[in-house]
Structures are given as structure tokens and as C-alpha cells.
mmCIF file of C-alpha atoms in Angstrom:
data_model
loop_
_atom_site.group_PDB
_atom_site.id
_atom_site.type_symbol
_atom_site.label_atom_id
_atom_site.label_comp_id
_atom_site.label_asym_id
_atom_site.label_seq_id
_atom_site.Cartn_x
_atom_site.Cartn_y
_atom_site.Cartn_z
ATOM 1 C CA UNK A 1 -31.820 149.014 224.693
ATOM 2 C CA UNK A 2 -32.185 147.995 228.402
ATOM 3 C CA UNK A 3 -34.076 144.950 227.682
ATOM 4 C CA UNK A 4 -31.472 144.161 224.887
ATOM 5 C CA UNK A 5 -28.514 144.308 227.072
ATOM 6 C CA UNK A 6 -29.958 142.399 229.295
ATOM 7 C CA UNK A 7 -30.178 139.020 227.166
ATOM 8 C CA UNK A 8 -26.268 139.411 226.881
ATOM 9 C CA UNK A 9 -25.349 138.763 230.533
ATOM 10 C CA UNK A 10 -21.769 139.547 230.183
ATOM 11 C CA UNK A 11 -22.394 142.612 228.948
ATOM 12 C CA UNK A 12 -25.186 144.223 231.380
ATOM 13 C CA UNK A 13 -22.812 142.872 234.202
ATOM 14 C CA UNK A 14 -20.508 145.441 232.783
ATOM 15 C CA UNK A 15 -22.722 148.296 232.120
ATOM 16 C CA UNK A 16 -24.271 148.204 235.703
ATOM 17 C CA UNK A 17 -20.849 147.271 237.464
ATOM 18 C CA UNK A 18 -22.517 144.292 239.207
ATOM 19 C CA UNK A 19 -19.222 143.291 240.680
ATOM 20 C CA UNK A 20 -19.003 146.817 242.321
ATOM 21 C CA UNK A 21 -21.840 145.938 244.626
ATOM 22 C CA UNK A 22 -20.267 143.792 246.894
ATOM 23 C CA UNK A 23 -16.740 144.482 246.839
ATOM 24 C CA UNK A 24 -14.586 141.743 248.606
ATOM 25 C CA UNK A 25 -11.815 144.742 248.467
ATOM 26 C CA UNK A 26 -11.378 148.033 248.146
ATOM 27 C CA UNK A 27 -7.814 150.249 248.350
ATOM 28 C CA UNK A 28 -7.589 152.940 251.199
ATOM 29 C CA UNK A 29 -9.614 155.232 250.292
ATOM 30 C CA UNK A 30 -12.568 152.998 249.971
ATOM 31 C CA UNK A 31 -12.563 152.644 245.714
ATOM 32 C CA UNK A 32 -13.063 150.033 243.530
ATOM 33 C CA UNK A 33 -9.868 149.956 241.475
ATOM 34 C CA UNK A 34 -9.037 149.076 237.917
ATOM 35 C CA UNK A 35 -6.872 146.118 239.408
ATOM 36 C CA UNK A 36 -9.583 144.463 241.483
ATOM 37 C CA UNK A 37 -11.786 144.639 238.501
ATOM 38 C CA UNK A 38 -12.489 141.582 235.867
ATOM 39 C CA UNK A 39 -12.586 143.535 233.072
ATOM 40 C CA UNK A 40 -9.552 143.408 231.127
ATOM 41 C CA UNK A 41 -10.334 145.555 227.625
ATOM 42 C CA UNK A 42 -10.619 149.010 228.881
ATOM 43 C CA UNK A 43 -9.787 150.446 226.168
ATOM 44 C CA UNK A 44 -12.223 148.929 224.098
ATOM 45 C CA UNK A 45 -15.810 151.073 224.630
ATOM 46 C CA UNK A 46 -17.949 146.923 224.728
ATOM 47 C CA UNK A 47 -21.174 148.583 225.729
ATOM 48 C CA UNK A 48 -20.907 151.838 223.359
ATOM 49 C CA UNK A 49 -19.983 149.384 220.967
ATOM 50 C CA UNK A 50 -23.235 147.433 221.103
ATOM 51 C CA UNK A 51 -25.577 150.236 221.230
ATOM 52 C CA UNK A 52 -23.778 151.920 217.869
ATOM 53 C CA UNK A 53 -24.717 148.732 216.102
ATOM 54 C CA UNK A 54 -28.055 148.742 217.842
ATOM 55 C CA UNK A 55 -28.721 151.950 215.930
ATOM 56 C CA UNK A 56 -27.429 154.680 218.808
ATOM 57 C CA UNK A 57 -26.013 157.007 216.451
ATOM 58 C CA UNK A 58 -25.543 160.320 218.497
ATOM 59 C CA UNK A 59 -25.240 164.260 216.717
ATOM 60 C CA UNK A 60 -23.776 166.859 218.127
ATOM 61 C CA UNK A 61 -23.683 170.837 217.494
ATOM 62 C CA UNK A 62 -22.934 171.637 213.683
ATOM 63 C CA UNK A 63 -22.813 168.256 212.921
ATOM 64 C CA UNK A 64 -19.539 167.095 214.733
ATOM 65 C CA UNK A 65 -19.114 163.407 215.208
ATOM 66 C CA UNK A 66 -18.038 163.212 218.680
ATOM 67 C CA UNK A 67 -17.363 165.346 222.112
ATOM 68 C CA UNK A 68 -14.885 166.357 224.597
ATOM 69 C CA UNK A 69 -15.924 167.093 227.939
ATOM 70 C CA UNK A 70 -13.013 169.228 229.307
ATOM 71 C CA UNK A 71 -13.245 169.606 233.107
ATOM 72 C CA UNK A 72 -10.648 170.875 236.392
ATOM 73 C CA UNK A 73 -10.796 169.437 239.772
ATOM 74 C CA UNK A 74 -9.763 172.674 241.744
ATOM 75 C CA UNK A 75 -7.878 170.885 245.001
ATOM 76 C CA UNK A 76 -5.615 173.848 245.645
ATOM 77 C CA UNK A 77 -5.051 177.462 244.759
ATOM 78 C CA UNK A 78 -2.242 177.871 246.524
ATOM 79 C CA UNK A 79 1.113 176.436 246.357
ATOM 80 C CA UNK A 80 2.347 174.737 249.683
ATOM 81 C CA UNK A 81 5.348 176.698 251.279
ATOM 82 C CA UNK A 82 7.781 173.730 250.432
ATOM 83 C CA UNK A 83 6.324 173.492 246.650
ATOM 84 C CA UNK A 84 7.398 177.652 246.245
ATOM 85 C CA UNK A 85 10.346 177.163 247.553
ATOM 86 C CA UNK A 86 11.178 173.981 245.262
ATOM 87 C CA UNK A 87 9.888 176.486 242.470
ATOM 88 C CA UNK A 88 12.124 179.382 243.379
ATOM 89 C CA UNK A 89 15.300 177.348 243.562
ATOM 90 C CA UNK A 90 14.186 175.656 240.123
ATOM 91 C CA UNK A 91 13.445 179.274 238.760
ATOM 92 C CA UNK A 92 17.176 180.301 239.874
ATOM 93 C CA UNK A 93 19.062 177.647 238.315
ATOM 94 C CA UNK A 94 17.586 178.433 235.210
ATOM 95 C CA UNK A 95 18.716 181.799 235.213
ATOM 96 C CA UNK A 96 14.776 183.496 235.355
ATOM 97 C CA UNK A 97 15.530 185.781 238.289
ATOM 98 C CA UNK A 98 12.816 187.945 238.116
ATOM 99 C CA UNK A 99 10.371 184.827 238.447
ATOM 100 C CA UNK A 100 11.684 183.668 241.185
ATOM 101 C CA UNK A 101 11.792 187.087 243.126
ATOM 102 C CA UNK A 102 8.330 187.159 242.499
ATOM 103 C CA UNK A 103 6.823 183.157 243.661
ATOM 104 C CA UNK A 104 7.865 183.851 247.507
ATOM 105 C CA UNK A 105 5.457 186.235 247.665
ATOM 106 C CA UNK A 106 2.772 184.350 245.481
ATOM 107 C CA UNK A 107 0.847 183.391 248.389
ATOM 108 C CA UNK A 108 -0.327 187.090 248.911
ATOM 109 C CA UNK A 109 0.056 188.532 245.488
ATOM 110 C CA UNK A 110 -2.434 186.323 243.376
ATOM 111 C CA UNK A 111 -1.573 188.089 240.117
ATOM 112 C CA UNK A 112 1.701 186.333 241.028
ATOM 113 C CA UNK A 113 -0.107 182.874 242.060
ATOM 114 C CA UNK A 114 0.924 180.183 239.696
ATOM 115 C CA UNK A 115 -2.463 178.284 241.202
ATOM 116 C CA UNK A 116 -4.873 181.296 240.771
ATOM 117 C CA UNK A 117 -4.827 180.007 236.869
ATOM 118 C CA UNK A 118 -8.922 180.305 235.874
ATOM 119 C CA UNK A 119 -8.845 182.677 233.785
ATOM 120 C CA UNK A 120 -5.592 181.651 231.645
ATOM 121 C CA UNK A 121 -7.255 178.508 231.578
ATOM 122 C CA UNK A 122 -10.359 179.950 230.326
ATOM 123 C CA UNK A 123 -8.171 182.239 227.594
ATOM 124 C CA UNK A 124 -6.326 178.920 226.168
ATOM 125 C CA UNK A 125 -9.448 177.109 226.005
ATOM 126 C CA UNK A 126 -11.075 179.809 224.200
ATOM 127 C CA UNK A 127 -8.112 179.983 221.478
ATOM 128 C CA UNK A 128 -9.864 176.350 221.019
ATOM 129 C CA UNK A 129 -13.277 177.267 220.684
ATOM 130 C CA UNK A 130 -13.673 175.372 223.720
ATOM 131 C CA UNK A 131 -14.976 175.595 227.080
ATOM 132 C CA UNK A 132 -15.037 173.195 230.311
ATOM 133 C CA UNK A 133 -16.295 172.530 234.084
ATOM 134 C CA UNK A 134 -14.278 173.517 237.236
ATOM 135 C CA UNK A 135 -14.944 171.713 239.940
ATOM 136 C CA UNK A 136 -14.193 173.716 243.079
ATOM 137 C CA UNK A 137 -13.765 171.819 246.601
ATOM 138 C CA UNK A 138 -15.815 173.458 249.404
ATOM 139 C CA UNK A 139 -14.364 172.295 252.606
ATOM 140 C CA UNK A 140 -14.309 173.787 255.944
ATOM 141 C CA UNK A 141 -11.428 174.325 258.324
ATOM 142 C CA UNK A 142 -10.933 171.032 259.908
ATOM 143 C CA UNK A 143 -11.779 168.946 257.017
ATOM 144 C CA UNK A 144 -9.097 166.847 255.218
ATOM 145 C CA UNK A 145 -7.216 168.254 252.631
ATOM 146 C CA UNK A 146 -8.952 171.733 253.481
ATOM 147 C CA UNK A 147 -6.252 174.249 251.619
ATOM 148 C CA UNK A 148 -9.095 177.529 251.322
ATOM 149 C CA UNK A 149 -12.334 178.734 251.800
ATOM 150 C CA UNK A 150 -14.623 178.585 248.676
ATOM 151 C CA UNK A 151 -16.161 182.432 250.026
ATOM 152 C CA UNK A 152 -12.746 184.055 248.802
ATOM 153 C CA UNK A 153 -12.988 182.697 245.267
ATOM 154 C CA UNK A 154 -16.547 184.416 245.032
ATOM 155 C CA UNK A 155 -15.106 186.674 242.260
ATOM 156 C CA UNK A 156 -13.564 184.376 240.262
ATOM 157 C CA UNK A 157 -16.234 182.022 240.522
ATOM 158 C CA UNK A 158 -19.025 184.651 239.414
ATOM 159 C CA UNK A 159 -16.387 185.529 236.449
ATOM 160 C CA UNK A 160 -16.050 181.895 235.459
ATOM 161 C CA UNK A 161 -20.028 181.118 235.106
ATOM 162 C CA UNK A 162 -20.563 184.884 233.587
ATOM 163 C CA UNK A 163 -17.753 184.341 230.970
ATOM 164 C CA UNK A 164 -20.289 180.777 230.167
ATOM 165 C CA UNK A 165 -17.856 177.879 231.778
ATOM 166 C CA UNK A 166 -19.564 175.950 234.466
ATOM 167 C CA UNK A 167 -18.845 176.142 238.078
ATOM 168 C CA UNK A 168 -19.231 172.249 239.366
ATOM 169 C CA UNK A 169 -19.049 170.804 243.144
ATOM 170 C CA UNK A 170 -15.419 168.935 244.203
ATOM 171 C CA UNK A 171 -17.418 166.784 247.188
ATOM 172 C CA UNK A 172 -14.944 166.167 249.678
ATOM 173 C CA UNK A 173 -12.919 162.961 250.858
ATOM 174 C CA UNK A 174 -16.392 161.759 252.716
ATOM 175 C CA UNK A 175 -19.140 162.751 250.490
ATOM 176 C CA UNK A 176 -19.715 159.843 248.245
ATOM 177 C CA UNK A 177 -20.835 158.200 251.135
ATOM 178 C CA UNK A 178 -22.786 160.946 252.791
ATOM 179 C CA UNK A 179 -26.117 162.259 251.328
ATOM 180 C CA UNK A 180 -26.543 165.009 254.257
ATOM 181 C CA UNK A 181 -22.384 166.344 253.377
ATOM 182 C CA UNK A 182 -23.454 166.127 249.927
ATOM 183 C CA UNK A 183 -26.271 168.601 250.253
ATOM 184 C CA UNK A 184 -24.770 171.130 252.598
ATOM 185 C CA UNK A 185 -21.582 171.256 250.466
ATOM 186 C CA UNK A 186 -24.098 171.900 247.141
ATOM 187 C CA UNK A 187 -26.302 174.477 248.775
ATOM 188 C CA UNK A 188 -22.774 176.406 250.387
ATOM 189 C CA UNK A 189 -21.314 176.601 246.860
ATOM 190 C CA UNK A 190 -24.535 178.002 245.516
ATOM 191 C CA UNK A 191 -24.959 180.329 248.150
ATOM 192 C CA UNK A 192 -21.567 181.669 246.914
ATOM 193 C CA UNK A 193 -22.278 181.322 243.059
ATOM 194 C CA UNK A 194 -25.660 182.528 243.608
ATOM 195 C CA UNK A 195 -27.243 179.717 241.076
ATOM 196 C CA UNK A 196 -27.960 176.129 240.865
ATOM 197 C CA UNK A 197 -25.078 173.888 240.756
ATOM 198 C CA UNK A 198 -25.758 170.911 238.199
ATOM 199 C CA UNK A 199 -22.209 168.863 238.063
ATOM 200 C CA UNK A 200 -20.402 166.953 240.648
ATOM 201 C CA UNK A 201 -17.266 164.683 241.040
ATOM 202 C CA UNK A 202 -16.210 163.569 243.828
ATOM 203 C CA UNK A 203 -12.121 164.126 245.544
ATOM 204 C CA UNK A 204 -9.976 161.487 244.834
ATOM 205 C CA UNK A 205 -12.366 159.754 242.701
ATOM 206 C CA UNK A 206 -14.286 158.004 245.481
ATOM 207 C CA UNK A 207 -17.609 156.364 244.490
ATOM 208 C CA UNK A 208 -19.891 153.854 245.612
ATOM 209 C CA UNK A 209 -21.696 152.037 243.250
ATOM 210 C CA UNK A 210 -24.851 153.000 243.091
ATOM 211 C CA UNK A 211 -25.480 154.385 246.211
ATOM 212 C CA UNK A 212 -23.424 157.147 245.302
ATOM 213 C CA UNK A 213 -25.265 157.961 242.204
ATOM 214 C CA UNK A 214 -28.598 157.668 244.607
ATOM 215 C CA UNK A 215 -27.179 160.522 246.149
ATOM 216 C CA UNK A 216 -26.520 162.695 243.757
ATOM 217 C CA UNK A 217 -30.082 162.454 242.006
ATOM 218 C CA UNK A 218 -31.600 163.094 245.758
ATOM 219 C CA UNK A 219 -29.797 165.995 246.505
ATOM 220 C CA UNK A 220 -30.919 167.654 242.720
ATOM 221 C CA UNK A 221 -27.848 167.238 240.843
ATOM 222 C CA UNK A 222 -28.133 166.904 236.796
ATOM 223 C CA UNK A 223 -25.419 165.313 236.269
ATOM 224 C CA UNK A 224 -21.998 163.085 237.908
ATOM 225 C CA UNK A 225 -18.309 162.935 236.723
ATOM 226 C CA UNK A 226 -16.772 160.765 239.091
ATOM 227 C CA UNK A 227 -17.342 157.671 237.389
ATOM 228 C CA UNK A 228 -13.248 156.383 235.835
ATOM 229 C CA UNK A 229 -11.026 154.426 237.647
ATOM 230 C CA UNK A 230 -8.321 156.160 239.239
ATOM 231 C CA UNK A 231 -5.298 153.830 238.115
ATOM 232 C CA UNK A 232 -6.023 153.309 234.232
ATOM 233 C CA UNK A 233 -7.344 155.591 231.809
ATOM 234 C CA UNK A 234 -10.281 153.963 229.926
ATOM 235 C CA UNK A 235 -13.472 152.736 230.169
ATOM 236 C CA UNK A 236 -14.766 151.509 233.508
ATOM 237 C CA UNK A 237 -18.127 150.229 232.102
ATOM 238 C CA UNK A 238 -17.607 150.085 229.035
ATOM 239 C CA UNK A 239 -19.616 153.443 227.955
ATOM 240 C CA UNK A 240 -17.764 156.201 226.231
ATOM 241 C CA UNK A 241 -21.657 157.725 225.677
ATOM 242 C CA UNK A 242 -23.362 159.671 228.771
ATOM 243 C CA UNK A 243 -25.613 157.298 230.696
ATOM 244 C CA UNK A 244 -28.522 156.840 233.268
ATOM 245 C CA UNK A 245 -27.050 154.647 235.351
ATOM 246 C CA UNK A 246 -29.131 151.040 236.527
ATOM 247 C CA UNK A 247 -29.976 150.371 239.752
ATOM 248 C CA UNK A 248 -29.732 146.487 240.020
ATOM 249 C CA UNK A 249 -31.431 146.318 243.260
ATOM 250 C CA UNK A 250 -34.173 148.466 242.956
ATOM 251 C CA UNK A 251 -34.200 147.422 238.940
ATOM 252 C CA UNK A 252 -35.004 150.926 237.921
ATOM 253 C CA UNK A 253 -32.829 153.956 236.348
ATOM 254 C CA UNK A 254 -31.113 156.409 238.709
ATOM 255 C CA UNK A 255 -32.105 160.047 237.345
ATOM 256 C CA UNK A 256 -29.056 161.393 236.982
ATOM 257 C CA UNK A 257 -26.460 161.496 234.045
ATOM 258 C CA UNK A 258 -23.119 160.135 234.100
ATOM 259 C CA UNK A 259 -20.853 161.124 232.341
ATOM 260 C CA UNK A 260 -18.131 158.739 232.504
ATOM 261 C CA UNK A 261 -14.075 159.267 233.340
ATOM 262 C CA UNK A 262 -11.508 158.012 230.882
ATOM 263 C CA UNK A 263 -8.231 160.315 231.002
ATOM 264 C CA UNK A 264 -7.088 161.635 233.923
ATOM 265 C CA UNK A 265 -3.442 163.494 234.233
ATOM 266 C CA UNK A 266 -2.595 161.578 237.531
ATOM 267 C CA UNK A 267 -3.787 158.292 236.386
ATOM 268 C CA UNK A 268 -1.338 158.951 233.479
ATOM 269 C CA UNK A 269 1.681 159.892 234.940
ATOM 270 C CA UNK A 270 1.011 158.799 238.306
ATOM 271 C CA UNK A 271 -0.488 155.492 238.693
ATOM 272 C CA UNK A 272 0.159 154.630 235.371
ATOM 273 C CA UNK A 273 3.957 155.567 235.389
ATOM 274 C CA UNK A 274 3.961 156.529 231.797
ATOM 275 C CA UNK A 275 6.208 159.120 230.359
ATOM 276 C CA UNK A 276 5.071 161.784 227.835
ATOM 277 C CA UNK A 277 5.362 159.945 224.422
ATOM 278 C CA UNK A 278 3.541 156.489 226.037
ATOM 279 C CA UNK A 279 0.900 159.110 227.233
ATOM 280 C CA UNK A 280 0.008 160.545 224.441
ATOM 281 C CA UNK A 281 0.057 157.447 221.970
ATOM 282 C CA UNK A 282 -2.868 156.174 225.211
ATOM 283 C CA UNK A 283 -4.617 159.579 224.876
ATOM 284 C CA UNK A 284 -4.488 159.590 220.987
ATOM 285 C CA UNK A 285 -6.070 156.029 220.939
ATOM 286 C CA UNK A 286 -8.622 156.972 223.400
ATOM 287 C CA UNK A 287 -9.210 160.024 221.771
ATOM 288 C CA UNK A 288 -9.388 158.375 218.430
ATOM 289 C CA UNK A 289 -11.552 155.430 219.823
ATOM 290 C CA UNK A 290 -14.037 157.788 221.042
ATOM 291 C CA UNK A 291 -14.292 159.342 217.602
ATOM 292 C CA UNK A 292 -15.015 156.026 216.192
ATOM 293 C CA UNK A 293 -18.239 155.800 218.167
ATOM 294 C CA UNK A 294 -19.637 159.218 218.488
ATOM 295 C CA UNK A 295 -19.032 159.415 222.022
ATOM 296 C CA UNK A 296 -18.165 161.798 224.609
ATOM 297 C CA UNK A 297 -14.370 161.621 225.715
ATOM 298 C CA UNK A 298 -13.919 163.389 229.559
ATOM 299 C CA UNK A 299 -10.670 165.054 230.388
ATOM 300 C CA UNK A 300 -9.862 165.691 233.913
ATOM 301 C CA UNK A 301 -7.049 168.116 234.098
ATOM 302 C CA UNK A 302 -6.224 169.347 237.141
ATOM 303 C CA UNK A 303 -5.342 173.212 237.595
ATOM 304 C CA UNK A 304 -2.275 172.050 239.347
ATOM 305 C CA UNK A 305 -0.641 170.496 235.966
ATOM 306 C CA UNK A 306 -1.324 173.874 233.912
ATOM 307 C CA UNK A 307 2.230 174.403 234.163
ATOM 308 C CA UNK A 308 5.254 173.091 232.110
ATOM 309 C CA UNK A 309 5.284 170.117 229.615
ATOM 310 C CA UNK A 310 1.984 169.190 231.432
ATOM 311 C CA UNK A 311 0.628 172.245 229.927
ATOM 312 C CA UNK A 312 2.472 171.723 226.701
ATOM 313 C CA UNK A 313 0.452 168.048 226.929
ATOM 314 C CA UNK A 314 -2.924 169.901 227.742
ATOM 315 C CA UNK A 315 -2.517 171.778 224.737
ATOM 316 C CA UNK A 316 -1.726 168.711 222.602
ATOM 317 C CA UNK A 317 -5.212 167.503 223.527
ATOM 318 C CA UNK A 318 -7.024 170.670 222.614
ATOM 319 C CA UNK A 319 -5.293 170.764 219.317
ATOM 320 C CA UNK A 320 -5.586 167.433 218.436
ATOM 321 C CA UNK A 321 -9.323 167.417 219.160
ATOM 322 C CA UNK A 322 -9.397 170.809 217.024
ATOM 323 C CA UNK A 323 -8.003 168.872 214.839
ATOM 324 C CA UNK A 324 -10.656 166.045 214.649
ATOM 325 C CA UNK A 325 -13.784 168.672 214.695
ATOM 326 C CA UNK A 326 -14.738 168.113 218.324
ATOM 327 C CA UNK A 327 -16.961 169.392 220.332
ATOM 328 C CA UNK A 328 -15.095 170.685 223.453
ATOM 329 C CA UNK A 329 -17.817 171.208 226.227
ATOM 330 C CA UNK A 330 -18.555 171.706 229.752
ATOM 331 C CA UNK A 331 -19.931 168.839 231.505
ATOM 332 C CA UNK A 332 -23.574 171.213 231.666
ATOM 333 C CA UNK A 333 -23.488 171.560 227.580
ATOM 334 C CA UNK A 334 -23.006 168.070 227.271
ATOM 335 C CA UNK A 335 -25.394 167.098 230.063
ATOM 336 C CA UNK A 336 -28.177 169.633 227.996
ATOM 337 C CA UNK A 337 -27.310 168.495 224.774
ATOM 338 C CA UNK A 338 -27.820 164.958 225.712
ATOM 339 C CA UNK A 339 -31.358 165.448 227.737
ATOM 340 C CA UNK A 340 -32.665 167.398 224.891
ATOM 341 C CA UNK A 341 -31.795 164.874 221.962
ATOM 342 C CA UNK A 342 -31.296 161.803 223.808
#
């Protein structure tokens, strides 16, 4: 398939991101975006495309054409002082008093913690026959965006892998670009998990290309998420199929497995500035795309949007992949699915 691709040059300059190497910019937090990029059919799967009609023609568990791999970047889980206080004044105009006598005192009542969501997550998901990665951020004091310590979520994390969802590593702001904060950050989360961590995606969606991917596959992970763009849903290289990624400088494969971004709740409604009904016909057609080619779709939902019509929009997802047969996985059933048949 490799030596295929290559004789089309247009497309193996897509599937290895040669124009990623070299960046002549990047935005502020050091990414290639969807903006910068010369690919203008993101919606359109090119290189899944090609190896379909090259004979790629992937199964999956009781014969379902294609996959969902739902996954949660865990950034926070705890509302922000302002955030409860926007949330109890939003409570009170709508008249639910007894909720918002209860969100001041979230922050030390988890029960009450509209953040400390796992295991509803977990419950809705399993009305789906579905389960998914979380991706928890290990930070220490000091760090940016450091909002807890990963050592007081030992319980739910041991209750999340028992239950069989997968426990993944958030690396922080600077660890796509460090291989030594990389590896401490893996081995402190499985100290407090107390097994091997196989998934990663990195905050903010910050990735190098490859080096980032170099890495990973150094420091013994099975498998990356990062790779979408952060301001358009789609996909970046044209795979909606996991891959091993190519190293064009070392002209070898990177062992490790991506697999690849497409739908993200901020890129939606965020850098996308779509409303609800222009973000779902996007997600149907990816969704429906994905079908088309027996791919793997990934969902990034963060725990943070589990609330309100977000939710309500989360659900949509589940049901309409229900709908379709699916299989909704974690990114380590996908990742073991894929290694054993493919």
C-alpha cells in the first residue's frame, strides 16, 4: 500500500503531512492549523478512499461496518469559582432552587460536582452499548492550566478501568515537544492506576509532526489521539482508518497507532462558530462518510460539555451511531482490534 501511495505524489504528501515538517507558521500554541494547511477537502477521507479501492476492506466485532472511538479529555473536575456562581444565578432564574443551594458548595461535596461526571458518563454510554477513553491530565502545581492532582482521582480512576473503559494520558501544554515530560507524566499516572497506560492525546491538541509521534512510540505508548486539527472537524490526512504513521526522514514507519481526530465539541462550536442544527448536519455527514468507508470515526467530548443541549448533542451522536450498527469503542479496543486483524 506504501509503495502504491507513493507513485501518487499528491496523495502520500497528504498521508505523511509533508507540509507539516517545516512549518513557515504556526498559531500560539505552536500547531499546525487547518487554515495554514493546503488541503482544502477535509471532509472527503482521499487516502481512506484509495486504500478501500485498493482492496482495504476492514471488519469489525459482529460484523459491523464501521467504528466510533468515543473518548474525554478530562481538563477540569472542578468548576472555577466564577463558573458556580454564573451557574447558581442561572439555576435561580429558572426557578430550580434547590440546585442552586446545592452548586456553592460543589467544590467540597463531589456528589454535588457537576465536573465529577465519570461515572454518569460511563452509565449513558452503557445505555448505548458503548464504551470510551478518558484522558486524564497529570500536572503538577506550578504547571499551566494545573486545576488538580491526578492522586485524588485514584478511586475513580481504578473504578473507570475496573468497570472496562480505558484510563488514557492528557500530556500537558509542553509534552508534545518533550520526550523526558512525556515519560514522567506516563509512569505518574500508572503509578496511580497501577497498570500500563496505552493511549495518549495531547492538551490543546498540540503536535509536532513526526517528532511527536517519535515520542510516543519511545516512551511505550500503543497508541496516539492527538492527531485532528483544532479549528475544523475532518480529516487532517486524509485517513478516517487507524494508521502507522511515515516517517519521511528516516523513510520508515513510526510504531505507534494513530488514531486520527475528526469531531471535536470545541472545534464545533468554538472555532467553527456553528450553532446546533449546522453541527449536527457536519457530524451526520462525517458520521455518515465514515460509514461509507469502514472507518473509525473519533469523538472528543470533553467532560466539561456533559451538561445541557451539549449533552442533549452527545446523546444525538450515540443514538445516531446506534442507529447505524456502530461499534462504539475505547481508543484501547480499537487500537487491539486493529493490531490483531490489521
Amino acid at each position: 500500500m506504501i509503495k502504491k501511495m507513493e507513485e501518487d505524489e499528491e496523495l502520500w504528501e497528504l498521508f505523511t503531512k509533508k507540509e507539516e515538517y517545516d512549518p513557515i507558521l504556526l498559531d500560539k500554541y505552536g500547531r499546525f492549523s487547518y487554515y495554514l494547511s493546503s488541503q482544502r477537502n477535509i471532509f472527503e477521507p482521499q487516502v481512506s478512499n484509495f486504500l478501500i479501492k485498493n482492496g482495504l476492506s476492514p471488519e469489525y466485532p459482529e460484523g459491523r461496518k464501521f467504528a466510533v472511538c468515543l473518548t474525554h479529555d478530562i481538563d477540569f473536575v472542578c468548576p472555577g469559582m466564577l463558573n458556580t456562581a454564573a451557574r447558581t444565578v442561572k439555576a435561580l432564574k429558572r426557578g430550580q432552587f434547590a440546585q442552586a443551594s446545592i452548586l456553592p458548595f460543589s467544590r467540597i461535596n463531589k456528589t454535588w460536582n457537576p465536573l465529577w461526571n465519570f461515572r454518569q458518563i460511563m452509565k449513558l454510554e452503557e445505555n448505548y452499548g458503548a464504551k470510551s477513553t478518558f484522558y486524564f491530565l497529570t500536572l503538577d502545581p506550578g504547571n499551566e492550566d494545573f486545576t488538580f492532582s491526578i492522586e485524588e482521582l485514584e478511586g475513580e480512576l481504578g473504578h473507570i478501568s475496573d468497570d472496562g473503559w480505558e484510563v488514557g494520558l492528557h500530556g500537558g501544554h509542553e509534552a508534545y515537544n518533550n520526550p523526558l515530560e512525556i515519560r514522567s507524566k506516563k509512569q505518574k499516572l500508572e503509578k496511580v492506576l497501577r497498570k500500563e497506560v496505552m493511549g495518549y492525546r495531547n492538551h490543546y491538541l498540540r503536535f509536532r509532526t513526526p517528532k511527536t509521534w517519535e515520542f510516543l512510540a519511545d516512551a511505550g505508548f500503543s497508541y496516539d489521539s492527538t492527531f485532528g486539527y483544532h479549528d475544523c472537524a475532518g480529516f487532517r490526512n486524509g485517513m478516517c482508518h487507524p494508521f502507522r504513521p511515515y516517517n519521511l526522514n528516516t523513510r520508515k514507519e513510526i510504531d505507534i497507532l494513530e488514531i486520527p481526530l475528526s469531531i471535536m465539541d470545541t472545534t464545533l462550536f468554538s472555532q467553527m462558530h456553528l450553532d446546533f442544527n449546522q453541527a449536527w448536519k457536519l457530524t451526520k455527514k462525517l458520521i455518515d462518510t465514515v460509514e461509507s468507508y469502514r472507518g473509525v470515526l473519533t469523538v472528543l467530548w470533553h467532560n466539561t460539555y456533559m451538561q445541557g443541549d451539549y449533552l442533549e448533542f452527545y446523546k444525538k451522536i450515540l443514538q445516531y451511531c446506534t442507529q447505524k450498527d456502530a461499534w462504539s469503542a475505547s481508543g484501547a479496543e480499537i487500537y487491539r482490534w486493529w493490531k490483531k486483524n490489521y
